[in-house]
Amino acid sequence: MSRSLAHPTREQIELPMVLDCLSDPTRLAIVCILAGRDRAATELRCGDFNALSGKSNLTYHFAKLRESGLMQTRVVGTARLMKLRREDLEARFPGLLDAVLASAARDAQCLQLAECELVAAD
Amino acid sequence: MSRSLAHPTREQIELPMVLDCLSDPTRLAIVCILAGRDRAATELRCGDFNALSGKSNLTYHFAKLRESGLMQTRVVGTARLMKLRREDLEARFPGLLDAVLASAARDAQCLQLAECELVAAD
């Protein structure tokens, strides 16, 4: 059984909220990991991000990412399956996500994203 | 006479701080205006932004923009002359500034940037 959580429509996604969301290193790491899996069209679960932060902190960040329009979350039973809203973001802000991801990848070490990449690659 | 204010070096400019800085609509408007003047290599003064917000609020935003590395400020006598650090930003985060500026221009009306554009065009 699947129940739906509130998400902004594509048109409701706002630039300031997206930039604010991406300005937090933990959320940026989550987005980098989701982007890595996105190419394989794989959804991720909350537990896949445990190396990044504590559970309640992650829950807060997941909600921010969903509410800003960066991430789609499906609830299936007790699991939450998450993926990046790449098409919606590209339609609203062409080139922005790729520019942020490329910059984050270049600065991965000083942003302390190294650990995230390991998690993403497993 | 010119005295210098503290600015981060190119290498010290950090992605999260830049994104956080751009996530505020007033600062985004300031950056859009600076970008418009940037092509003409013109520096702007504090007074050029008076239509955007109150003076003390603007002073706060100018400091944030300088400290994040988005903007260069020169103090000449009683004036502060400001310009965008486009080359530094492009070197650190290729494509990011242009993607943000293009998205902001598309969303100018809902971001209430219309007034800023008028100021920039005068």
mmCIF file of C-alpha atoms in Angstrom:
data_model
loop_
_atom_site.group_PDB
_atom_site.id
_atom_site.type_symbol
_atom_site.label_atom_id
_atom_site.label_comp_id
_atom_site.label_asym_id
_atom_site.label_seq_id
_atom_site.Cartn_x
_atom_site.Cartn_y
_atom_site.Cartn_z
ATOM 1 C CA MET A 1 0.000 0.000 0.000
ATOM 2 C CA SER A 2 1.271 3.440 -0.841
ATOM 3 C CA ARG A 3 0.161 6.724 0.732
ATOM 4 C CA SER A 4 1.240 10.080 -0.536
ATOM 5 C CA LEU A 5 3.026 12.929 1.215
ATOM 6 C CA ALA A 6 2.626 16.585 0.245
ATOM 7 C CA HIS A 7 4.935 17.776 -2.527
ATOM 8 C CA PRO A 8 5.027 21.082 -4.396
ATOM 9 C CA THR A 9 4.030 20.837 -8.047
ATOM 10 C CA ARG A 10 6.744 21.638 -10.602
ATOM 11 C CA GLU A 11 5.408 25.188 -10.919
ATOM 12 C CA GLN A 12 5.398 25.666 -7.151
ATOM 13 C CA ILE A 13 9.121 24.915 -6.790
ATOM 14 C CA GLU A 14 10.820 28.192 -5.814
ATOM 15 C CA LEU A 15 14.426 29.220 -6.426
ATOM 16 C CA PRO A 16 15.137 30.727 -2.964
ATOM 17 C CA MET A 17 13.814 27.625 -1.201
ATOM 18 C CA VAL A 18 15.851 25.291 -3.445
ATOM 19 C CA LEU A 19 19.047 27.311 -2.904
ATOM 20 C CA ASP A 20 18.443 27.448 0.831
ATOM 21 C CA CYS A 21 17.886 23.706 0.872
ATOM 22 C CA LEU A 22 21.132 23.057 -1.013
ATOM 23 C CA SER A 23 23.119 25.415 1.240
ATOM 24 C CA ASP A 24 23.160 22.868 4.065
ATOM 25 C CA PRO A 25 26.080 20.405 3.724
ATOM 26 C CA THR A 26 24.044 17.415 4.959
ATOM 27 C CA ARG A 27 21.221 18.094 2.508
ATOM 28 C CA LEU A 28 23.755 18.713 -0.260
ATOM 29 C CA ALA A 29 25.288 15.322 0.524
ATOM 30 C CA ILE A 30 21.856 13.656 0.386
ATOM 31 C CA VAL A 31 21.199 15.292 -2.998
ATOM 32 C CA CYS A 32 24.622 14.150 -4.303
ATOM 33 C CA ILE A 33 23.860 10.579 -3.279
ATOM 34 C CA LEU A 34 20.353 10.689 -4.787
ATOM 35 C CA ALA A 35 21.848 12.119 -8.004
ATOM 36 C CA GLY A 36 24.313 9.233 -8.164
ATOM 37 C CA ARG A 37 21.528 6.681 -7.856
ATOM 38 C CA ASP A 38 19.221 8.673 -10.114
ATOM 39 C CA ARG A 39 21.059 7.503 -13.211
ATOM 40 C CA ALA A 40 20.180 3.932 -12.281
ATOM 41 C CA ALA A 41 16.549 5.031 -11.590
ATOM 42 C CA THR A 42 16.894 3.595 -8.089
ATOM 43 C CA GLU A 43 14.944 4.912 -5.121
ATOM 44 C CA LEU A 44 16.774 5.099 -1.811
ATOM 45 C CA ARG A 45 15.548 4.448 1.728
ATOM 46 C CA CYS A 46 16.182 6.456 4.884
ATOM 47 C CA GLY A 47 18.637 3.823 6.120
ATOM 48 C CA ASP A 48 20.874 4.373 3.101
ATOM 49 C CA PHE A 49 21.900 7.728 4.585
ATOM 50 C CA ASN A 50 22.700 6.616 8.128
ATOM 51 C CA ALA A 51 26.406 7.367 7.720
ATOM 52 C CA LEU A 52 25.589 11.057 7.189
ATOM 53 C CA SER A 53 23.867 11.971 10.424
ATOM 54 C CA GLY A 54 21.536 10.868 13.229
ATOM 55 C CA LYS A 55 18.086 9.548 12.399
ATOM 56 C CA SER A 56 16.026 12.488 13.701
ATOM 57 C CA ASN A 57 18.327 14.988 12.032
ATOM 58 C CA LEU A 58 17.999 13.112 8.734
ATOM 59 C CA THR A 59 14.200 13.012 9.070
ATOM 60 C CA TYR A 60 14.235 16.806 9.349
ATOM 61 C CA HIS A 61 16.443 17.157 6.273
ATOM 62 C CA PHE A 62 14.328 14.693 4.236
ATOM 63 C CA ALA A 63 11.227 16.796 4.986
ATOM 64 C CA LYS A 64 13.015 19.996 3.924
ATOM 65 C CA LEU A 65 14.143 18.341 0.681
ATOM 66 C CA ARG A 66 10.608 17.118 -0.063
ATOM 67 C CA GLU A 67 8.946 20.443 0.794
ATOM 68 C CA SER A 68 11.383 22.441 -1.345
ATOM 69 C CA GLY A 69 10.688 20.207 -4.350
ATOM 70 C CA LEU A 70 14.161 18.689 -4.597
ATOM 71 C CA MET A 71 13.064 15.183 -3.673
ATOM 72 C CA GLN A 72 10.081 12.870 -4.272
ATOM 73 C CA THR A 73 9.141 10.573 -1.378
ATOM 74 C CA ARG A 74 6.860 7.533 -1.629
ATOM 75 C CA VAL A 75 5.601 5.797 1.507
ATOM 76 C CA VAL A 76 5.332 2.054 0.976
ATOM 77 C CA GLY A 77 4.375 0.177 4.128
ATOM 78 C CA THR A 78 6.930 1.228 6.721
ATOM 79 C CA ALA A 79 9.485 2.343 4.125
ATOM 80 C CA ARG A 80 10.034 5.737 2.552
ATOM 81 C CA LEU A 81 11.433 5.555 -0.948
ATOM 82 C CA MET A 82 13.170 8.696 -2.131
ATOM 83 C CA LYS A 83 14.432 9.993 -5.442
ATOM 84 C CA LEU A 84 15.627 13.277 -6.891
ATOM 85 C CA ARG A 85 13.122 15.353 -8.927
ATOM 86 C CA ARG A 86 15.705 15.890 -11.638
ATOM 87 C CA GLU A 87 13.287 16.505 -14.524
ATOM 88 C CA ASP A 88 11.222 19.012 -12.557
ATOM 89 C CA LEU A 89 14.321 20.861 -11.378
ATOM 90 C CA GLU A 90 15.838 20.940 -14.855
ATOM 91 C CA ALA A 91 12.569 22.273 -16.290
ATOM 92 C CA ARG A 92 12.344 25.024 -13.675
ATOM 93 C CA PHE A 93 16.038 25.947 -13.325
ATOM 94 C CA PRO A 94 18.000 24.710 -16.377
ATOM 95 C CA GLY A 95 21.593 23.801 -15.571
ATOM 96 C CA LEU A 96 21.359 24.715 -11.896
ATOM 97 C CA LEU A 97 21.358 21.235 -10.375
ATOM 98 C CA ASP A 98 24.240 20.022 -12.547
ATOM 99 C CA ALA A 99 26.285 23.129 -11.710
ATOM 100 C CA VAL A 100 25.712 22.583 -7.983
ATOM 101 C CA LEU A 101 26.490 18.853 -8.205
ATOM 102 C CA ALA A 102 29.688 19.476 -10.187
ATOM 103 C CA SER A 103 30.837 22.132 -7.696
ATOM 104 C CA ALA A 104 30.000 19.867 -4.765
ATOM 105 C CA ALA A 105 31.940 16.998 -6.348
ATOM 106 C CA ARG A 106 34.991 19.260 -6.829
ATOM 107 C CA ASP A 107 34.788 20.437 -3.217
ATOM 108 C CA ALA A 108 33.795 17.031 -1.804
ATOM 109 C CA GLN A 109 36.718 16.818 0.583
ATOM 110 C CA CYS A 110 36.375 20.243 2.180
ATOM 111 C CA LEU A 111 32.583 19.794 2.286
ATOM 112 C CA GLN A 112 33.159 16.486 4.095
ATOM 113 C CA LEU A 113 31.176 14.676 1.415
ATOM 114 C CA ALA A 114 33.792 11.964 1.017
ATOM 115 C CA GLU A 115 31.916 9.648 3.354
ATOM 116 C CA CYS A 116 28.703 10.171 1.416
ATOM 117 C CA GLU A 117 30.322 9.164 -1.811
ATOM 118 C CA LEU A 118 31.457 5.910 -0.236
ATOM 119 C CA VAL A 119 27.919 5.225 0.893
ATOM 120 C CA ALA A 120 26.583 6.097 -2.541
ATOM 121 C CA ALA A 121 29.010 3.771 -4.274
ATOM 122 C CA ASP A 122 28.301 0.646 -2.246
ATOM 123 C CA MET B 1 41.962 57.371 -0.369
ATOM 124 C CA SER B 2 40.947 53.735 -0.477
ATOM 125 C CA ARG B 3 40.887 51.329 2.464
ATOM 126 C CA SER B 4 40.211 47.658 2.115
ATOM 127 C CA LEU B 5 37.580 45.470 3.711
ATOM 128 C CA ALA B 6 38.038 41.757 4.413
ATOM 129 C CA HIS B 7 37.213 39.449 1.523
ATOM 130 C CA PRO B 8 37.706 35.701 1.176
ATOM 131 C CA THR B 9 40.300 34.691 -1.406
ATOM 132 C CA ARG B 10 39.046 32.779 -4.442
ATOM 133 C CA GLU B 11 40.040 29.494 -2.814
ATOM 134 C CA GLN B 12 38.226 30.413 0.398
ATOM 135 C CA ILE B 13 34.856 30.884 -1.325
ATOM 136 C CA GLU B 14 32.609 28.054 -0.153
ATOM 137 C CA LEU B 15 29.643 26.533 -1.956
ATOM 138 C CA PRO B 16 27.249 26.310 1.035
ATOM 139 C CA MET B 17 27.857 29.956 1.973
ATOM 140 C CA VAL B 18 27.342 31.118 -1.625
ATOM 141 C CA LEU B 19 24.099 29.134 -1.966
ATOM 142 C CA ASP B 20 22.872 30.407 1.394
ATOM 143 C CA CYS B 21 23.691 33.946 0.340
ATOM 144 C CA LEU B 22 21.763 33.573 -2.927
ATOM 145 C CA SER B 23 18.752 32.006 -1.198
ATOM 146 C CA ASP B 24 17.618 35.376 0.149
ATOM 147 C CA PRO B 25 15.445 37.279 -2.375
ATOM 148 C CA THR B 26 16.945 40.688 -1.503
ATOM 149 C CA ARG B 27 20.514 39.433 -1.910
ATOM 150 C CA LEU B 28 19.516 37.624 -5.112
ATOM 151 C CA ALA B 29 18.122 40.922 -6.424
ATOM 152 C CA ILE B 30 21.361 42.723 -5.522
ATOM 153 C CA VAL B 31 23.375 40.058 -7.358
ATOM 154 C CA CYS B 32 21.089 40.320 -10.420
ATOM 155 C CA ILE B 33 21.605 44.078 -10.524
ATOM 156 C CA LEU B 34 25.377 43.755 -10.064
ATOM 157 C CA ALA B 35 25.455 41.136 -12.835
ATOM 158 C CA GLY B 36 23.630 43.526 -15.168
ATOM 159 C CA ARG B 37 26.185 46.257 -14.503
ATOM 160 C CA ASP B 38 29.049 43.812 -14.547
ATOM 161 C CA ARG B 39 29.012 43.634 -18.329
ATOM 162 C CA ALA B 40 29.671 47.356 -18.420
ATOM 163 C CA ALA B 41 32.435 46.924 -15.789
ATOM 164 C CA THR B 42 30.628 49.479 -13.637
ATOM 165 C CA GLU B 43 30.846 49.524 -9.875
ATOM 166 C CA LEU B 44 27.662 50.353 -7.975
ATOM 167 C CA ARG B 45 27.141 52.356 -4.791
ATOM 168 C CA CYS B 46 24.924 51.550 -1.816
ATOM 169 C CA GLY B 47 22.424 54.209 -2.905
ATOM 170 C CA ASP B 48 21.821 52.409 -6.201
ATOM 171 C CA PHE B 49 19.914 49.732 -4.285
ATOM 172 C CA ASN B 50 17.660 51.974 -2.192
ATOM 173 C CA ALA B 51 14.537 50.778 -3.997
ATOM 174 C CA LEU B 52 15.134 47.250 -2.716
ATOM 175 C CA SER B 53 15.046 47.715 1.047
ATOM 176 C CA GLY B 54 15.887 49.962 3.993
ATOM 177 C CA LYS B 55 19.443 51.204 4.467
ATOM 178 C CA SER B 56 20.360 49.138 7.549
ATOM 179 C CA ASN B 57 18.883 46.011 6.002
ATOM 180 C CA LEU B 58 20.887 46.596 2.825
ATOM 181 C CA THR B 59 24.075 47.162 4.837
ATOM 182 C CA TYR B 60 23.574 43.730 6.412
ATOM 183 C CA HIS B 61 23.038 42.105 3.009
ATOM 184 C CA PHE B 62 26.076 43.851 1.473
ATOM 185 C CA ALA B 63 28.252 42.459 4.275
ATOM 186 C CA LYS B 64 26.892 38.932 3.741
ATOM 187 C CA LEU B 65 27.577 39.202 -0.001
ATOM 188 C CA ARG B 66 31.118 40.400 0.617
ATOM 189 C CA GLU B 67 31.879 37.782 3.273
ATOM 190 C CA SER B 68 30.566 34.934 1.123
ATOM 191 C CA GLY B 69 32.799 35.992 -1.774
ATOM 192 C CA LEU B 70 29.997 36.980 -4.148
ATOM 193 C CA MET B 71 30.871 40.666 -4.136
ATOM 194 C CA GLN B 72 33.962 42.896 -4.053
ATOM 195 C CA THR B 73 33.656 46.159 -2.084
ATOM 196 C CA ARG B 74 36.047 49.111 -2.317
ATOM 197 C CA VAL B 75 35.847 51.948 0.179
ATOM 198 C CA VAL B 76 36.684 55.266 -1.461
ATOM 199 C CA GLY B 77 36.210 58.224 0.844
ATOM 200 C CA THR B 78 32.650 57.935 2.128
ATOM 201 C CA ALA B 79 31.522 55.740 -0.763
ATOM 202 C CA ARG B 80 31.475 51.969 -1.077
ATOM 203 C CA LEU B 81 31.894 50.739 -4.623
ATOM 204 C CA MET B 82 30.646 47.240 -5.279
ATOM 205 C CA LYS B 83 30.961 44.733 -8.068
ATOM 206 C CA LEU B 84 30.278 41.055 -8.613
ATOM 207 C CA ARG B 85 33.234 38.625 -8.337
ATOM 208 C CA ARG B 86 32.183 36.915 -11.546
ATOM 209 C CA GLU B 87 35.598 35.524 -12.521
ATOM 210 C CA ASP B 88 36.266 34.108 -9.071
ATOM 211 C CA LEU B 89 32.814 32.528 -8.903
ATOM 212 C CA GLU B 90 33.109 31.049 -12.396
ATOM 213 C CA ALA B 91 36.526 29.607 -11.539
ATOM 214 C CA ARG B 92 35.253 28.032 -8.324
ATOM 215 C CA PHE B 93 31.753 26.945 -9.456
ATOM 216 C CA PRO B 94 31.571 26.828 -13.278
ATOM 217 C CA GLY B 95 28.117 27.593 -14.641
ATOM 218 C CA LEU B 96 26.515 28.110 -11.231
ATOM 219 C CA LEU B 97 26.117 31.884 -11.256
ATOM 220 C CA ASP B 98 24.721 31.964 -14.787
ATOM 221 C CA ALA B 99 22.237 29.187 -13.959
ATOM 222 C CA VAL B 100 21.055 31.083 -10.870
ATOM 223 C CA LEU B 101 20.824 34.403 -12.749
ATOM 224 C CA ALA B 102 18.875 32.817 -15.622
ATOM 225 C CA SER B 103 16.459 31.144 -13.193
ATOM 226 C CA ALA B 104 16.028 34.376 -11.248
ATOM 227 C CA ALA B 105 15.316 36.283 -14.464
ATOM 228 C CA ARG B 106 12.655 33.729 -15.450
ATOM 229 C CA ASP B 107 11.032 33.958 -12.024
ATOM 230 C CA ALA B 108 11.562 37.708 -11.637
ATOM 231 C CA GLN B 109 7.890 38.487 -11.168
ATOM 232 C CA CYS B 110 7.138 35.900 -8.477
ATOM 233 C CA LEU B 111 10.454 36.718 -6.782
ATOM 234 C CA GLN B 112 9.403 40.379 -6.787
ATOM 235 C CA LEU B 113 12.576 41.281 -8.660
ATOM 236 C CA ALA B 114 10.691 43.442 -11.162
ATOM 237 C CA GLU B 115 11.518 46.602 -9.252
ATOM 238 C CA CYS B 116 15.180 45.675 -9.132
ATOM 239 C CA GLU B 117 15.319 45.307 -12.868
ATOM 240 C CA LEU B 118 13.934 48.798 -13.279
ATOM 241 C CA VAL B 119 16.635 50.116 -10.984
ATOM 242 C CA ALA B 120 19.279 48.177 -12.868
ATOM 243 C CA ALA B 121 18.114 49.500 -16.201
ATOM 244 C CA ASP B 122 18.146 53.173 -15.318
#
